[in-house]
Amino acid sequence: MWKTGKLDVKLIACSDQFIHCAIYSVDGNLSHWMSVIYAQNQLVNRKKLWLDIKNCASSIQGPWMVIGDFNIVLTVADRAGGTPVQPAEFYDLVCMMDEIGLYEHDTRGSHFTWSNKHTNGVIYSRIDIVICNKEWFLNYPKCEVEVLNPHISDLSPLRIKLLDTHTNMNSWNREEVGRPMYVLWRKLKRLQPILRGLNRRVTAGIQKIQESRIQLEQAQHLLAGDMFNQDYIQTVKY
């Protein structure tokens, strides 16, 4: 889902494990490339995915982000609990990244993005990953990737934030002729829809959902500080 008034998304290639798209701005210029991943569990099937990503790389010019559920970690430190990770599990992924020049993006929030949600034998893994080429880091130096709380899911969603003041600044900077106070009034009037959006009242139902989310986030914050505490696990689970 995207705002069609701001972006034009064109499908370039896809399989049962990825969707590769070119993202254009409304003026027709290429903004960036985006590949969304949902890797299979089996190692042999993931090898096909890494090959597909390498094939996409051959035609990439410009910023490129690969994001999603890779179903494997990048390092042995990306799993806590359960069977220790063996380097052979992520060897092919790391080799693919090295070969075509993709690098893991820093994230904010929890390090782990998945949990089996068990009370006993709990496992945490960082399998939802964002990797980018060097052009991405050069063009979007202020990009932020945030690992959100999972809420009722076993996976934590990832939120990508790009510094986007283009639309508001264009509205504010549009030239007006007249006395200074008139110019200021006209600029503020154009920004009214944006300002109204920032001050919208929430309904009672939405307010209740927000309160529940706050309680869940507080519980998950406690669990993040003591990940194997069975009481905290139970509280988050139910």
PDB file of N, CA and C in Angstrom, residues 128-208:
ATOM      1  N   ASP A 128      14.085 -10.630  10.433  1.00  0.00           N
ATOM      2  CA  ASP A 128      13.555  -9.552   9.588  1.00  0.00           C
ATOM      3  C   ASP A 128      14.668  -8.517   9.437  1.00  0.00           C
ATOM      4  N   ILE A 129      15.154  -8.370   8.220  1.00  0.00           N
ATOM      5  CA  ILE A 129      16.400  -7.647   7.983  1.00  0.00           C
ATOM      6  C   ILE A 129      16.191  -6.607   6.896  1.00  0.00           C
ATOM      7  N   VAL A 130      16.966  -5.541   6.961  1.00  0.00           N
ATOM      8  CA  VAL A 130      17.008  -4.527   5.911  1.00  0.00           C
ATOM      9  C   VAL A 130      18.447  -4.419   5.430  1.00  0.00           C
ATOM     10  N   ILE A 131      18.660  -4.679   4.144  1.00  0.00           N
ATOM     11  CA  ILE A 131      19.993  -4.534   3.560  1.00  0.00           C
ATOM     12  C   ILE A 131      19.902  -3.588   2.368  1.00  0.00           C
ATOM     13  N   CYS A 132      20.939  -2.781   2.176  1.00  0.00           N
ATOM     14  CA  CYS A 132      20.910  -1.734   1.149  1.00  0.00           C
ATOM     15  C   CYS A 132      22.256  -1.657   0.443  1.00  0.00           C
ATOM     16  N   ASN A 133      22.231  -1.092  -0.769  1.00  0.00           N
ATOM     17  CA  ASN A 133      23.493  -0.855  -1.467  1.00  0.00           C
ATOM     18  C   ASN A 133      24.069   0.491  -1.038  1.00  0.00           C
ATOM     19  N   LYS A 134      25.284   0.786  -1.466  1.00  0.00           N
ATOM     20  CA  LYS A 134      25.952   2.003  -1.016  1.00  0.00           C
ATOM     21  C   LYS A 134      25.241   3.252  -1.503  1.00  0.00           C
ATOM     22  N   GLU A 135      24.569   3.167  -2.681  1.00  0.00           N
ATOM     23  CA  GLU A 135      23.839   4.334  -3.193  1.00  0.00           C
ATOM     24  C   GLU A 135      22.686   4.711  -2.270  1.00  0.00           C
ATOM     25  N   TRP A 136      22.108   3.704  -1.617  1.00  0.00           N
ATOM     26  CA  TRP A 136      21.025   4.009  -0.667  1.00  0.00           C
ATOM     27  C   TRP A 136      21.566   4.853   0.494  1.00  0.00           C
ATOM     28  N   PHE A 137      22.675   4.429   1.055  1.00  0.00           N
ATOM     29  CA  PHE A 137      23.228   5.146   2.204  1.00  0.00           C
ATOM     30  C   PHE A 137      23.689   6.554   1.813  1.00  0.00           C
ATOM     31  N   LEU A 138      24.140   6.729   0.572  1.00  0.00           N
ATOM     32  CA  LEU A 138      24.565   8.048   0.106  1.00  0.00           C
ATOM     33  C   LEU A 138      23.375   8.964  -0.151  1.00  0.00           C
ATOM     34  N   ASN A 139      22.284   8.404  -0.681  1.00  0.00           N
ATOM     35  CA  ASN A 139      21.124   9.216  -1.031  1.00  0.00           C
ATOM     36  C   ASN A 139      20.168   9.423   0.130  1.00  0.00           C
ATOM     37  N   TYR A 140      20.153   8.485   1.076  1.00  0.00           N
ATOM     38  CA  TYR A 140      19.228   8.584   2.214  1.00  0.00           C
ATOM     39  C   TYR A 140      20.000   8.440   3.526  1.00  0.00           C
ATOM     40  N   PRO A 141      20.885   9.383   3.818  1.00  0.00           N
ATOM     41  CA  PRO A 141      21.701   9.266   5.026  1.00  0.00           C
ATOM     42  C   PRO A 141      20.901   9.379   6.318  1.00  0.00           C
ATOM     43  N   LYS A 142      19.697   9.947   6.241  1.00  0.00           N
ATOM     44  CA  LYS A 142      18.877  10.121   7.444  1.00  0.00           C
ATOM     45  C   LYS A 142      17.765   9.080   7.535  1.00  0.00           C
ATOM     46  N   CYS A 143      17.836   8.058   6.711  1.00  0.00           N
ATOM     47  CA  CYS A 143      16.848   6.982   6.776  1.00  0.00           C
ATOM     48  C   CYS A 143      16.928   6.276   8.130  1.00  0.00           C
ATOM     49  N   GLU A 144      15.778   5.984   8.704  1.00  0.00           N
ATOM     50  CA  GLU A 144      15.712   5.262   9.969  1.00  0.00           C
ATOM     51  C   GLU A 144      14.890   3.994   9.790  1.00  0.00           C
ATOM     52  N   VAL A 145      15.389   2.891  10.334  1.00  0.00           N
ATOM     53  CA  VAL A 145      14.654   1.632  10.353  1.00  0.00           C
ATOM     54  C   VAL A 145      14.353   1.306  11.813  1.00  0.00           C
ATOM     55  N   GLU A 146      13.088   1.222  12.139  1.00  0.00           N
ATOM     56  CA  GLU A 146      12.682   0.986  13.528  1.00  0.00           C
ATOM     57  C   GLU A 146      11.995  -0.364  13.656  1.00  0.00           C
ATOM     58  N   VAL A 147      12.442  -1.156  14.622  1.00  0.00           N
ATOM     59  CA  VAL A 147      11.796  -2.423  14.943  1.00  0.00           C
ATOM     60  C   VAL A 147      10.679  -2.122  15.940  1.00  0.00           C
ATOM     61  N   LEU A 148       9.440  -2.274  15.496  1.00  0.00           N
ATOM     62  CA  LEU A 148       8.296  -1.974  16.344  1.00  0.00           C
ATOM     63  C   LEU A 148       7.955  -3.176  17.223  1.00  0.00           C
ATOM     64  N   ASN A 149       7.145  -2.952  18.227  1.00  0.00           N
ATOM     65  CA  ASN A 149       6.697  -4.052  19.070  1.00  0.00           C
ATOM     66  C   ASN A 149       5.792  -4.977  18.269  1.00  0.00           C
ATOM     67  N   PRO A 150       5.835  -6.280  18.535  1.00  0.00           N
ATOM     68  CA  PRO A 150       5.069  -7.236  17.729  1.00  0.00           C
ATOM     69  C   PRO A 150       3.571  -7.235  18.008  1.00  0.00           C
ATOM     70  N   HIS A 151       3.151  -6.689  19.163  1.00  0.00           N
ATOM     71  CA  HIS A 151       1.746  -6.738  19.557  1.00  0.00           C
ATOM     72  C   HIS A 151       1.269  -8.189  19.571  1.00  0.00           C
ATOM     73  N   ILE A 152       0.264  -8.569  18.771  1.00  0.00           N
ATOM     74  CA  ILE A 152      -0.287  -9.921  18.857  1.00  0.00           C
ATOM     75  C   ILE A 152       0.424 -10.903  17.927  1.00  0.00           C
ATOM     76  N   SER A 153       1.392 -10.438  17.133  1.00  0.00           N
ATOM     77  CA  SER A 153       2.098 -11.294  16.191  1.00  0.00           C
ATOM     78  C   SER A 153       3.371 -11.847  16.823  1.00  0.00           C
ATOM     79  N   ASP A 154       3.955 -12.868  16.182  1.00  0.00           N
ATOM     80  CA  ASP A 154       5.265 -13.356  16.619  1.00  0.00           C
ATOM     81  C   ASP A 154       6.389 -12.612  15.906  1.00  0.00           C
ATOM     82  N   LEU A 155       6.043 -11.796  14.917  1.00  0.00           N
ATOM     83  CA  LEU A 155       7.022 -11.009  14.173  1.00  0.00           C
ATOM     84  C   LEU A 155       6.857  -9.527  14.478  1.00  0.00           C
ATOM     85  N   SER A 156       7.957  -8.811  14.571  1.00  0.00           N
ATOM     86  CA  SER A 156       7.921  -7.365  14.768  1.00  0.00           C
ATOM     87  C   SER A 156       7.936  -6.676  13.402  1.00  0.00           C
ATOM     88  N   PRO A 157       7.000  -5.773  13.157  1.00  0.00           N
ATOM     89  CA  PRO A 157       7.050  -5.028  11.888  1.00  0.00           C
ATOM     90  C   PRO A 157       8.217  -4.048  11.878  1.00  0.00           C
ATOM     91  N   LEU A 158       8.718  -3.761  10.691  1.00  0.00           N
ATOM     92  CA  LEU A 158       9.791  -2.785  10.506  1.00  0.00           C
ATOM     93  C   LEU A 158       9.198  -1.534   9.879  1.00  0.00           C
ATOM     94  N   ARG A 159       9.546  -0.383  10.438  1.00  0.00           N
ATOM     95  CA  ARG A 159       9.061   0.887   9.892  1.00  0.00           C
ATOM     96  C   ARG A 159      10.238   1.671   9.324  1.00  0.00           C
ATOM     97  N   ILE A 160      10.111   2.041   8.055  1.00  0.00           N
ATOM     98  CA  ILE A 160      11.140   2.824   7.377  1.00  0.00           C
ATOM     99  C   ILE A 160      10.712   4.285   7.375  1.00  0.00           C
ATOM    100  N   LYS A 161      11.582   5.144   7.871  1.00  0.00           N
ATOM    101  CA  LYS A 161      11.286   6.580   7.903  1.00  0.00           C
ATOM    102  C   LYS A 161      12.337   7.331   7.088  1.00  0.00           C
ATOM    103  N   LEU A 162      11.858   8.022   6.058  1.00  0.00           N
ATOM    104  CA  LEU A 162      12.726   8.885   5.277  1.00  0.00           C
ATOM    105  C   LEU A 162      12.376  10.324   5.592  1.00  0.00           C
ATOM    106  N   LEU A 163      13.370  11.187   5.664  1.00  0.00           N
ATOM    107  CA  LEU A 163      13.117  12.599   5.903  1.00  0.00           C
ATOM    108  C   LEU A 163      12.411  13.153   4.685  1.00  0.00           C
ATOM    109  N   ASP A 164      11.122  13.463   4.818  1.00  0.00           N
ATOM    110  CA  ASP A 164      10.317  13.887   3.681  1.00  0.00           C
ATOM    111  C   ASP A 164       9.621  15.202   4.005  1.00  0.00           C
ATOM    112  N   THR A 165      10.319  16.274   3.755  1.00  0.00           N
ATOM    113  CA  THR A 165       9.721  17.608   3.952  1.00  0.00           C
ATOM    114  C   THR A 165       9.441  18.267   2.613  1.00  0.00           C
ATOM    115  N   HIS A 166       9.585  17.492   1.523  1.00  0.00           N
ATOM    116  CA  HIS A 166       9.480  18.059   0.180  1.00  0.00           C
ATOM    117  C   HIS A 166       8.120  18.710  -0.067  1.00  0.00           C
ATOM    118  N   THR A 167       7.037  17.975   0.265  1.00  0.00           N
ATOM    119  CA  THR A 167       5.700  18.487  -0.027  1.00  0.00           C
ATOM    120  C   THR A 167       5.388  19.724   0.797  1.00  0.00           C
ATOM    121  N   ASN A 168       5.619  19.670   2.109  1.00  0.00           N
ATOM    122  CA  ASN A 168       5.302  20.807   2.967  1.00  0.00           C
ATOM    123  C   ASN A 168       6.168  22.015   2.635  1.00  0.00           C
ATOM    124  N   MET A 169       7.448  21.778   2.360  1.00  0.00           N
ATOM    125  CA  MET A 169       8.329  22.892   2.033  1.00  0.00           C
ATOM    126  C   MET A 169       7.942  23.538   0.708  1.00  0.00           C
ATOM    127  N   ASN A 170       7.517  22.722  -0.272  1.00  0.00           N
ATOM    128  CA  ASN A 170       7.065  23.299  -1.534  1.00  0.00           C
ATOM    129  C   ASN A 170       5.862  24.194  -1.316  1.00  0.00           C
ATOM    130  N   SER A 171       4.935  23.752  -0.479  1.00  0.00           N
ATOM    131  CA  SER A 171       3.746  24.556  -0.199  1.00  0.00           C
ATOM    132  C   SER A 171       4.131  25.854   0.492  1.00  0.00           C
ATOM    133  N   TRP A 172       5.041  25.762   1.458  1.00  0.00           N
ATOM    134  CA  TRP A 172       5.440  26.968   2.202  1.00  0.00           C
ATOM    135  C   TRP A 172       6.255  27.917   1.332  1.00  0.00           C
ATOM    136  N   ASN A 173       7.112  27.369   0.478  1.00  0.00           N
ATOM    137  CA  ASN A 173       8.018  28.193  -0.317  1.00  0.00           C
ATOM    138  C   ASN A 173       7.404  28.726  -1.606  1.00  0.00           C
ATOM    139  N   ARG A 174       6.185  28.296  -1.946  1.00  0.00           N
ATOM    140  CA  ARG A 174       5.569  28.792  -3.165  1.00  0.00           C
ATOM    141  C   ARG A 174       5.439  30.317  -3.108  1.00  0.00           C
ATOM    142  N   GLU A 175       5.825  30.972  -4.168  1.00  0.00           N
ATOM    143  CA  GLU A 175       5.910  32.436  -4.175  1.00  0.00           C
ATOM    144  C   GLU A 175       4.526  33.080  -4.068  1.00  0.00           C
ATOM    145  N   GLU A 176       4.416  34.092  -3.241  1.00  0.00           N
ATOM    146  CA  GLU A 176       3.204  34.903  -3.088  1.00  0.00           C
ATOM    147  C   GLU A 176       3.584  36.368  -3.223  1.00  0.00           C
ATOM    148  N   VAL A 177       2.672  37.141  -3.769  1.00  0.00           N
ATOM    149  CA  VAL A 177       2.903  38.567  -3.953  1.00  0.00           C
ATOM    150  C   VAL A 177       1.953  39.341  -3.047  1.00  0.00           C
ATOM    151  N   GLY A 178       2.467  40.338  -2.347  1.00  0.00           N
ATOM    152  CA  GLY A 178       1.626  41.160  -1.484  1.00  0.00           C
ATOM    153  C   GLY A 178       2.362  41.592  -0.241  1.00  0.00           C
ATOM    154  N   ARG A 179       1.608  42.208   0.652  1.00  0.00           N
ATOM    155  CA  ARG A 179       2.189  42.666   1.903  1.00  0.00           C
ATOM    156  C   ARG A 179       2.598  41.456   2.748  1.00  0.00           C
ATOM    157  N   PRO A 180       3.607  41.612   3.624  1.00  0.00           N
ATOM    158  CA  PRO A 180       4.136  40.471   4.387  1.00  0.00           C
ATOM    159  C   PRO A 180       3.080  39.688   5.147  1.00  0.00           C
ATOM    160  N   MET A 181       2.131  40.373   5.801  1.00  0.00           N
ATOM    161  CA  MET A 181       1.114  39.664   6.575  1.00  0.00           C
ATOM    162  C   MET A 181       0.175  38.878   5.662  1.00  0.00           C
ATOM    163  N   TYR A 182      -0.090  39.439   4.476  1.00  0.00           N
ATOM    164  CA  TYR A 182      -0.946  38.730   3.519  1.00  0.00           C
ATOM    165  C   TYR A 182      -0.241  37.463   3.025  1.00  0.00           C
ATOM    166  N   VAL A 183       1.058  37.572   2.742  1.00  0.00           N
ATOM    167  CA  VAL A 183       1.831  36.420   2.291  1.00  0.00           C
ATOM    168  C   VAL A 183       1.827  35.330   3.365  1.00  0.00           C
ATOM    169  N   LEU A 184       2.032  35.724   4.623  1.00  0.00           N
ATOM    170  CA  LEU A 184       2.031  34.761   5.723  1.00  0.00           C
ATOM    171  C   LEU A 184       0.674  34.078   5.826  1.00  0.00           C
ATOM    172  N   TRP A 185      -0.398  34.866   5.717  1.00  0.00           N
ATOM    173  CA  TRP A 185      -1.759  34.313   5.815  1.00  0.00           C
ATOM    174  C   TRP A 185      -2.004  33.289   4.713  1.00  0.00           C
ATOM    175  N   ARG A 186      -1.581  33.601   3.493  1.00  0.00           N
ATOM    176  CA  ARG A 186      -1.781  32.690   2.368  1.00  0.00           C
ATOM    177  C   ARG A 186      -1.009  31.367   2.575  1.00  0.00           C
ATOM    178  N   LYS A 187       0.217  31.472   3.070  1.00  0.00           N
ATOM    179  CA  LYS A 187       1.020  30.275   3.301  1.00  0.00           C
ATOM    180  C   LYS A 187       0.375  29.384   4.370  1.00  0.00           C
ATOM    181  N   LEU A 188      -0.089  30.015   5.461  1.00  0.00           N
ATOM    182  CA  LEU A 188      -0.739  29.245   6.523  1.00  0.00           C
ATOM    183  C   LEU A 188      -2.041  28.615   6.037  1.00  0.00           C
ATOM    184  N   LYS A 189      -2.748  29.312   5.190  1.00  0.00           N
ATOM    185  CA  LYS A 189      -4.011  28.786   4.666  1.00  0.00           C
ATOM    186  C   LYS A 189      -3.769  27.531   3.823  1.00  0.00           C
ATOM    187  N   ARG A 190      -2.687  27.531   3.038  1.00  0.00           N
ATOM    188  CA  ARG A 190      -2.373  26.359   2.231  1.00  0.00           C
ATOM    189  C   ARG A 190      -1.982  25.158   3.096  1.00  0.00           C
ATOM    190  N   LEU A 191      -1.433  25.454   4.272  1.00  0.00           N
ATOM    191  CA  LEU A 191      -1.015  24.371   5.167  1.00  0.00           C
ATOM    192  C   LEU A 191      -2.139  23.865   6.061  1.00  0.00           C
ATOM    193  N   GLN A 192      -3.327  24.477   5.985  1.00  0.00           N
ATOM    194  CA  GLN A 192      -4.416  24.100   6.879  1.00  0.00           C
ATOM    195  C   GLN A 192      -4.770  22.612   6.828  1.00  0.00           C
ATOM    196  N   PRO A 193      -4.878  21.996   5.629  1.00  0.00           N
ATOM    197  CA  PRO A 193      -5.207  20.560   5.622  1.00  0.00           C
ATOM    198  C   PRO A 193      -4.189  19.719   6.385  1.00  0.00           C
ATOM    199  N   ILE A 194      -2.920  20.100   6.285  1.00  0.00           N
ATOM    200  CA  ILE A 194      -1.880  19.362   7.000  1.00  0.00           C
ATOM    201  C   ILE A 194      -2.020  19.578   8.503  1.00  0.00           C
ATOM    202  N   LEU A 195      -2.252  20.825   8.893  1.00  0.00           N
ATOM    203  CA  LEU A 195      -2.391  21.137  10.307  1.00  0.00           C
ATOM    204  C   LEU A 195      -3.621  20.460  10.903  1.00  0.00           C
ATOM    205  N   ARG A 196      -4.723  20.403  10.129  1.00  0.00           N
ATOM    206  CA  ARG A 196      -5.920  19.729  10.626  1.00  0.00           C
ATOM    207  C   ARG A 196      -5.661  18.243  10.833  1.00  0.00           C
ATOM    208  N   GLY A 197      -4.877  17.678   9.918  1.00  0.00           N
ATOM    209  CA  GLY A 197      -4.557  16.264  10.045  1.00  0.00           C
ATOM    210  C   GLY A 197      -3.785  15.961  11.312  1.00  0.00           C
ATOM    211  N   LEU A 198      -2.936  16.898  11.722  1.00  0.00           N
ATOM    212  CA  LEU A 198      -2.145  16.698  12.932  1.00  0.00           C
ATOM    213  C   LEU A 198      -2.964  16.823  14.209  1.00  0.00           C
ATOM    214  N   ASN A 199      -4.144  17.436  14.111  1.00  0.00           N
ATOM    215  CA  ASN A 199      -4.947  17.712  15.308  1.00  0.00           C
ATOM    216  C   ASN A 199      -6.281  16.967  15.310  1.00  0.00           C
ATOM    217  N   ARG A 200      -6.401  15.930  14.493  1.00  0.00           N
ATOM    218  CA  ARG A 200      -7.632  15.164  14.417  1.00  0.00           C
ATOM    219  C   ARG A 200      -7.936  14.462  15.740  1.00  0.00           C
ATOM    220  N   ARG A 201      -9.171  14.523  16.141  1.00  0.00           N
ATOM    221  CA  ARG A 201      -9.557  13.820  17.366  1.00  0.00           C
ATOM    222  C   ARG A 201      -9.753  12.346  17.087  1.00  0.00           C
ATOM    223  N   VAL A 202      -9.357  11.547  18.050  1.00  0.00           N
ATOM    224  CA  VAL A 202      -9.541  10.107  17.905  1.00  0.00           C
ATOM    225  C   VAL A 202     -10.862   9.716  18.535  1.00  0.00           C
ATOM    226  N   THR A 203     -11.492   8.694  18.009  1.00  0.00           N
ATOM    227  CA  THR A 203     -12.756   8.203  18.562  1.00  0.00           C
ATOM    228  C   THR A 203     -12.478   7.404  19.828  1.00  0.00           C
ATOM    229  N   ALA A 204     -13.562   7.125  20.566  1.00  0.00           N
ATOM    230  CA  ALA A 204     -13.408   6.386  21.822  1.00  0.00           C
ATOM    231  C   ALA A 204     -12.843   4.989  21.565  1.00  0.00           C
ATOM    232  N   GLY A 205     -13.250   4.374  20.457  1.00  0.00           N
ATOM    233  CA  GLY A 205     -12.753   3.042  20.134  1.00  0.00           C
ATOM    234  C   GLY A 205     -11.262   3.041  19.864  1.00  0.00           C
ATOM    235  N   ILE A 206     -10.787   4.009  19.090  1.00  0.00           N
ATOM    236  CA  ILE A 206      -9.366   4.115  18.786  1.00  0.00           C
ATOM    237  C   ILE A 206      -8.584   4.413  20.048  1.00  0.00           C
ATOM    238  N   GLN A 207      -9.147   5.251  20.909  1.00  0.00           N
ATOM    239  CA  GLN A 207      -8.484   5.580  22.161  1.00  0.00           C
ATOM    240  C   GLN A 207      -8.277   4.329  23.014  1.00  0.00           C
ATOM    241  N   LYS A 208      -9.288   3.468  23.024  1.00  0.00           N
ATOM    242  CA  LYS A 208      -9.186   2.238  23.812  1.00  0.00           C
ATOM    243  C   LYS A 208      -8.094   1.324  23.249  1.00  0.00           C
TER     244      LYS A 208
END
